[in-house]
Coordinates of C-alpha atoms and ligand atoms in Angstrom, one line a residue:
X291 CA -52.6 71.2 21.7
X292 CA -50.2 70.3 24.4
X293 CA -52.4 67.4 25.6
X294 CA -52.8 66.2 22.1
X295 CA -49.1 66.1 21.4
X296 CA -48.3 64.5 24.7
X297 CA -50.8 61.7 24.1
X298 CA -49.5 61.2 20.6
X299 CA -46.0 60.8 22.1
X300 CA -47.1 58.3 24.7
X301 CA -49.0 56.3 22.0
X302 CA -46.0 56.3 19.7
X303 CA -43.8 55.2 22.6
X304 CA -46.1 52.3 23.5
X305 CA -46.5 51.3 19.9
X306 CA -42.8 51.4 19.2
X307 CA -41.8 49.6 22.4
X308 CA -44.1 46.7 21.6
X309 CA -42.7 46.5 18.1
X310 CA -39.2 46.4 19.5
X311 CA -40.1 43.7 21.9
X312 CA -41.6 41.5 19.2
X313 CA -38.8 42.1 16.6
X314 CA -37.7 38.6 15.6
X315 CA -34.3 39.5 14.2
X316 CA -31.8 42.3 13.7
X317 CA -33.3 43.2 10.4
X318 CA -36.8 43.7 11.7
X319 CA -35.4 45.6 14.7
X320 CA -33.6 48.0 12.3
X321 CA -36.7 48.7 10.4
X322 CA -38.5 49.5 13.6
X323 CA -35.7 52.0 14.4
X324 CA -36.0 53.6 11.0
X325 CA -39.8 53.7 11.3
X326 CA -39.6 55.8 14.5
X327 CA -36.2 57.4 14.8
X328 CA -35.1 57.6 11.1
X329 CA -35.1 60.8 9.2
X330 CA -38.6 60.2 8.1
X331 CA -39.6 58.4 11.3
X332 CA -42.8 59.0 13.2
X333 CA -41.1 60.3 16.3
X334 CA -38.7 62.4 14.3
X335 CA -41.7 64.0 12.7
X336 CA -43.2 64.9 16.0
X337 CA -40.0 66.3 17.3
X338 CA -39.6 68.4 14.3
X339 CA -43.1 69.9 14.9
X340 CA -41.9 71.1 18.4
X341 CA -40.8 74.4 17.0
X342 CA -44.3 75.3 16.1
X343 CA -45.5 75.0 19.7
X344 CA -46.1 78.1 21.8
X345 CA -42.9 78.9 23.7
X346 CA -44.2 78.1 27.2
X347 CA -45.2 74.6 26.1
X348 CA -41.9 73.7 24.5
X349 CA -39.9 72.8 27.6
X350 CA -42.5 70.3 29.0
X351 CA -43.2 68.7 25.6
X352 CA -39.5 68.7 24.9
X353 CA -38.8 66.8 28.1
X354 CA -41.4 64.2 27.4
X355 CA -40.2 63.8 23.8
X356 CA -36.6 63.3 25.1
X357 CA -37.8 60.7 27.5
X358 CA -39.7 58.9 24.8
X359 CA -36.7 59.0 22.5
X360 CA -34.4 57.8 25.2
X361 CA -36.8 55.0 26.3
X362 CA -37.0 53.9 22.7
X363 CA -33.2 54.1 22.1
X364 CA -32.4 52.1 25.2
X365 CA -35.1 49.5 24.3
X366 CA -33.6 49.2 20.8
X367 CA -30.1 48.8 22.2
X368 CA -31.2 46.1 24.7
X369 CA -33.2 44.2 22.2
X370 CA -30.3 44.4 19.7
X371 CA -27.9 42.9 22.2
X372 CA -30.4 40.1 23.0
X373 CA -30.9 39.3 19.3
X374 CA -27.1 39.4 18.7
X375 CA -26.6 37.0 21.5
X376 CA -29.3 34.6 20.3
X377 CA -27.7 34.8 16.8
X378 CA -24.3 34.0 18.2
X379 CA -25.6 31.1 20.2
X380 CA -27.4 29.7 17.2
X381 CA -24.3 29.9 15.2
X382 CA -22.2 28.3 17.9
X383 CA -24.7 25.5 18.1
X384 CA -24.7 25.0 14.4
X385 CA -21.0 25.0 14.0
X386 CA -20.2 22.9 17.1
X387 CA -17.6 20.2 16.6
X388 CA -18.1 17.0 18.6
X389 CA -14.5 16.4 19.7
X390 CA -15.6 13.2 21.4
X391 CA -16.4 11.6 18.0
X392 CA -13.8 9.1 17.0
X393 CA -11.8 10.2 13.9
X394 CA -12.0 8.5 10.6
X395 CA -8.8 6.4 10.2
X396 CA -6.9 6.4 7.0
X397 CA -5.5 3.0 6.4
X398 CA -1.9 3.2 5.2
X399 CA -1.0 0.5 2.6
X400 CA 2.2 -1.4 2.9
X401 CA 4.4 -3.7 0.9
X402 CA 3.0 -7.2 0.2
X403 CA 4.7 -10.0 2.2
X404 CA 6.0 -11.6 -1.0
X405 CA 7.8 -8.4 -2.1
X406 CA 9.0 -7.9 1.5
X407 CA 10.8 -11.3 1.5
X408 CA 12.1 -10.8 -2.1
X409 CA 13.6 -7.4 -0.9
X410 CA 15.1 -9.0 2.2
X411 CA 16.8 -11.8 0.1
X412 CA 17.9 -9.3 -2.5
X413 CA 19.5 -7.2 0.2
X414 CA 21.5 -10.2 1.5
X415 CA 23.0 -10.9 -1.9
X416 CA 23.5 -7.3 -3.0
X417 CA 25.5 -7.0 0.3
X418 CA 27.7 -9.8 -1.0
X419 CA 28.3 -8.0 -4.3
X420 CA 25.7 -9.6 -6.5
X421 CA 23.9 -7.6 -9.3
X422 CA 20.2 -8.0 -10.1
X423 CA 19.4 -9.6 -13.4
X424 CA 16.0 -9.9 -15.2
X425 CA 14.6 -12.0 -18.0
X426 CA 11.2 -12.3 -19.8
X427 CA 8.2 -14.1 -18.2
X428 CA 7.1 -15.2 -21.7
X429 CA 10.2 -17.3 -22.7
X430 CA 11.5 -19.4 -25.4
X431 CA 11.8 -23.2 -24.9
X432 CA 15.5 -22.8 -25.8
X433 CA 16.2 -20.7 -22.6
X434 CA 13.7 -22.5 -20.4
X435 CA 14.8 -26.0 -21.2
X436 CA 17.2 -26.7 -24.1
X437 CA 20.2 -24.5 -23.0
X438 CA 19.6 -25.7 -19.5
X439 CA 20.5 -29.2 -20.6
X440 CA 16.9 -30.7 -20.6
X441 CA 16.7 -33.5 -23.2
X442 CA 13.7 -33.3 -25.6
X443 CA 11.8 -36.0 -23.7
X444 CA 12.2 -34.4 -20.3
X445 CA 8.9 -34.6 -18.4
X446 CA 8.9 -30.9 -17.4
X447 CA 8.4 -30.1 -21.1
X448 CA 5.0 -31.9 -21.1
X449 CA 2.0 -29.7 -21.9
X450 CA 0.5 -30.9 -18.7
X451 CA 3.3 -29.2 -16.7
X452 CA 4.1 -26.1 -18.7
X453 CA 1.9 -23.3 -20.1
X454 CA 2.6 -23.1 -23.8
X455 CA 1.7 -19.8 -25.5
X456 CA 2.0 -21.4 -28.9
X457 CA 0.6 -24.9 -29.6
X458 CA 3.2 -27.6 -29.4
X459 CA 1.5 -30.0 -31.8
X460 CA 3.5 -30.1 -35.0
X461 CA 6.9 -30.0 -33.2
X462 CA 8.5 -32.8 -35.1
X463 CA 12.2 -32.5 -34.7
X464 CA 14.1 -31.7 -31.4
X465 CA 15.1 -28.3 -33.0
X466 CA 11.5 -27.3 -33.4
X467 CA 11.1 -27.3 -29.6
X468 CA 13.6 -24.4 -29.3
X469 CA 11.4 -21.8 -30.8
X470 CA 8.3 -22.8 -28.8
X471 CA 7.0 -19.9 -26.7
X472 CA 6.0 -20.6 -23.1
X473 CA 5.5 -19.1 -19.7
X474 CA 8.8 -19.7 -17.9
X475 CA 8.6 -22.5 -15.4
X476 CA 11.6 -21.3 -13.4
X477 CA 14.0 -18.3 -13.3
X478 CA 16.9 -20.5 -14.4
X479 CA 16.6 -19.3 -18.1
X480 CA 17.9 -15.9 -16.8
X481 CA 21.2 -17.7 -16.1
X482 CA 21.5 -18.5 -19.8
X483 CA 20.6 -15.0 -20.9
X484 CA 23.1 -13.5 -18.5
X485 CA 25.9 -15.8 -19.6
X486 CA 25.2 -15.1 -23.3
X487 CA 25.8 -11.4 -22.8
X488 CA 28.3 -11.2 -20.0
X489 CA 31.7 -12.9 -19.5
X490 CA 32.9 -14.0 -16.0
X491 CA 33.2 -12.9 -13.3
X492 CA 29.4 -13.2 -12.9
X493 CA 27.6 -12.7 -9.6
X494 CA 23.9 -12.2 -10.3
X495 CA 20.6 -12.7 -8.5
X496 CA 17.4 -12.9 -10.6
X497 CA 14.0 -12.6 -8.9
X498 CA 10.8 -13.0 -10.9
X499 CA 7.5 -14.7 -11.6
X500 CA 7.3 -18.3 -12.8
X501 CA 4.3 -20.4 -14.0
X502 CA 3.4 -24.0 -13.8
X503 CA 0.3 -26.0 -14.6
X504 CA -0.3 -26.9 -11.0
X505 CA -3.6 -26.7 -9.1
X506 CA -3.2 -24.4 -6.1
X507 CA -3.0 -26.3 -2.8
X508 CA -1.2 -25.6 0.5
X509 CA 2.2 -26.1 -1.0
X510 CA 1.7 -25.3 -4.7
X511 CA 0.7 -22.2 -6.7
X512 CA 0.3 -22.0 -10.5
X513 CA 2.1 -18.7 -10.4
X514 CA 4.8 -18.0 -7.9
X515 CA 8.1 -16.1 -7.4
X516 CA 11.5 -17.6 -7.7
X517 CA 14.9 -16.1 -6.8
X518 CA 17.8 -17.5 -8.9
X519 CA 21.4 -17.1 -8.1
X520 CA 24.4 -17.6 -10.4
X521 CA 28.1 -17.2 -9.8
X522 CA 30.7 -17.9 -12.5
X523 CA 34.4 -17.2 -11.9
X524 CA 37.8 -18.9 -11.8
X525 CA 38.2 -21.4 -9.0
X526 CA 34.6 -21.5 -7.8
X527 CA 34.0 -24.6 -5.7
X528 CA 31.1 -26.4 -4.0
X529 CA 32.5 -25.0 -0.7
X530 CA 31.8 -21.5 -2.0
X531 CA 28.3 -22.5 -2.7
X532 CA 27.8 -24.0 0.8
X533 CA 29.3 -21.0 2.5
X534 CA 27.1 -18.6 0.5
X535 CA 24.0 -20.6 1.3
X536 CA 24.8 -20.7 5.0
X537 CA 25.2 -16.9 5.0
X538 CA 21.8 -16.6 3.3
X539 CA 20.1 -18.9 5.8
X540 CA 21.6 -17.1 8.8
X541 CA 20.6 -13.7 7.5
X542 CA 17.0 -14.7 6.6
X543 CA 16.1 -17.3 9.3
X544 CA 18.6 -16.4 12.1
X545 CA 22.1 -17.4 13.2
X546 CA 21.0 -20.5 15.1
X547 CA 19.6 -22.4 12.1
X548 CA 21.7 -25.1 10.5
X549 CA 22.1 -26.0 6.8
X550 CA 22.1 -29.4 5.3
X551 CA 22.8 -30.4 1.7
X552 CA 21.2 -33.5 0.2
X553 CA 22.3 -35.0 -3.1
X554 CA 19.7 -34.4 -5.8
X555 CA 19.4 -34.1 -9.6
X556 CA 18.9 -31.0 -11.8
X557 CA 19.6 -31.2 -15.5
X558 CA 21.6 -27.9 -15.4
X559 CA 23.9 -28.5 -12.4
X560 CA 26.3 -31.3 -11.6
X561 CA 26.6 -32.2 -8.8
X562 CA 23.2 -30.9 -7.6
X563 CA 21.8 -30.7 -4.1
X564 CA 18.7 -29.8 -2.2
X565 CA 19.2 -27.5 0.8
X566 CA 17.4 -28.0 4.1
X567 CA 17.3 -25.7 7.1
X568 CA 16.9 -27.0 10.6
X569 CA 13.4 -26.8 12.0
X570 CA 12.9 -23.7 14.1
X571 CA 10.5 -25.5 16.5
X572 CA 12.6 -28.6 17.4
X573 CA 16.1 -27.6 16.2
X574 CA 16.5 -30.8 14.2
X575 CA 15.0 -33.3 16.6
X576 CA 11.8 -33.8 14.6
X577 CA 8.4 -32.5 15.6
X578 CA 4.9 -32.0 14.2
X579 CA 5.7 -28.7 12.4
X580 CA 8.5 -30.4 10.3
X581 CA 6.6 -33.6 9.8
X582 CA 9.1 -35.4 12.1
X583 CA 12.0 -34.7 9.8
X584 CA 13.8 -32.0 11.8
X585 CA 14.6 -30.3 8.5
X586 CA 12.8 -28.1 6.0
X587 CA 13.6 -27.9 2.3
X588 CA 14.4 -24.3 1.2
X589 CA 16.1 -24.5 -2.3
X590 CA 17.8 -26.3 -5.0
X591 CA 21.4 -25.7 -6.1
X592 CA 24.5 -27.2 -7.7
X593 CA 27.6 -26.6 -9.8
X594 CA 26.9 -25.2 -13.2
X595 CA 26.9 -28.2 -15.7
X596 CA 29.7 -27.9 -18.3
X597 CA 27.0 -28.6 -21.0
X598 CA 25.3 -25.3 -20.0
X599 CA 28.7 -23.5 -20.3
X600 CA 29.1 -24.9 -23.8
X601 CA 25.6 -23.5 -24.9
X602 CA 26.7 -20.0 -23.9
X603 CA 30.3 -20.3 -25.0
X604 CA 32.1 -20.1 -21.6
X605 CA 35.1 -22.4 -21.3
X606 CA 34.4 -25.0 -18.6
X607 CA 38.1 -25.8 -18.3
X608 CA 38.8 -22.3 -17.2
X609 CA 35.7 -21.3 -15.3
X610 CA 33.4 -23.0 -12.8
X611 CA 30.3 -21.7 -11.2
X612 CA 27.4 -22.5 -8.9
X613 CA 23.7 -21.8 -9.2
X614 CA 20.7 -21.9 -6.8
X615 CA 17.0 -21.3 -7.1
X616 CA 14.3 -20.8 -4.4
X617 CA 10.6 -20.0 -4.1
X618 CA 10.0 -16.7 -2.4
X619 CA 6.6 -17.8 -1.2
X620 CA 8.0 -20.9 0.4
X621 CA 10.7 -18.9 2.2
X622 CA 8.1 -16.5 3.5
X623 CA 5.9 -19.4 4.7
X624 CA 8.8 -21.0 6.5
X625 CA 10.0 -17.8 8.0
X626 CA 6.6 -16.7 9.3
X627 CA 4.9 -20.1 9.9
X628 CA 2.3 -19.7 7.2
X629 CA 0.5 -23.1 6.8
X630 CA -0.9 -22.5 3.3
X631 CA 0.7 -20.7 0.3
X632 CA -2.7 -19.7 -1.0
X633 CA -3.1 -17.3 1.8
X634 CA -0.3 -15.2 0.2
X635 CA -2.2 -14.6 -3.0
X636 CA -5.8 -14.3 -1.8
X637 CA -5.5 -10.6 -0.9
X638 CA -7.4 -11.0 2.5
X639 CA -6.3 -7.9 4.4
X640 CA -6.9 -9.6 7.8
X641 CA -4.1 -11.9 6.9
X642 CA -1.8 -9.5 5.0
X643 CA -2.0 -6.7 7.6
X644 CA 0.0 -9.0 10.0
X645 CA 3.2 -8.5 7.9
Ligands
LIG1312 N1 15.0 -24.2 -11.4 C1 14.9 -25.2 -10.3 C2 13.4 -25.4 -10.1 O1 12.6 -24.6 -10.5 C3 15.5 -24.7 -9.0 C4 17.0 -24.7 -9.1 C5 17.7 -25.8 -8.8 C6 17.7 -23.6 -9.6 C7 19.1 -25.9 -8.9 C8 19.0 -23.6 -9.7 C9 19.7 -24.8 -9.3 O2 19.7 -22.6 -10.1 O3 21.1 -24.8 -9.4 O4 13.0 -26.3 -9.4

């Protein structure tokens, strides 16, 4: 009896230890524990039977049983630790973050160069007390041409130069022109709209899109941005215009640049002038970047023509005013040395990111 039970214990131990050693995970290990040491386990059953042994056999068999149980418990604990370590290592490996991988960069957008230059110019004139005015991009002929003193036969009215929204054929009398609908060719019609609504003193700046039937080339775009200025007050002189433009040029291009006014013609100003700024490269000597001129044209301007005042009912005997208009793309190109205006509208980020 004693031999029998001892052998049985040794067999159970060997069997259990080999199962512990081969348990692949914690779950399997736990089921081995339950199978031998659980309430209904094989070893537990043997230990329970000890009570039935004759009294003198009990201590020896009890000792062996305890040794088997202890051996099994410590094997289970050791294997458990090993399996837990393996599981942790697997998890660490799985969740590892490679801190040497370069991050994914989020590219931040920024304001387009055209809007940047418009904002810069707006800031200069808002600083001088001007207000911002706006007008429609789809405009009446009356505001775009007639009230700006363009005669009916003026070449800018030709369908080859201006985008008409409504067909012009059938316009018989000069008055019929006025209600023609077109895409404004300049921001000057905003002058008329402002003066219709507001009495002097008027100090406004009107930035906006304009449209012309031009083929895009390095110096022309069929759609571009103009910035119009208008001042009407008592005692406004050509000297005020020149001083204002010098301030503008110095703020935008730098204090070293010089300003030159050349006589010119616009239907809505008299006298009119074109304004040049001295070339940044040669300072006025003449070089390749200014085509040998020494000067670069930046805008058109003049004193508001009395005929325009009559269209809007402002008394030209009491008030005088000046106006100016410039292309924002051209100012940006001159300021940043951009050789081709088309670059500004092509949306190539390699170009746009520079500004
Ligand atoms: N509207 C003119 C153009 O598009 C520019 C211009 C010239 C505007 C003289 C003005 C001005 O206000 O006084 O070419």
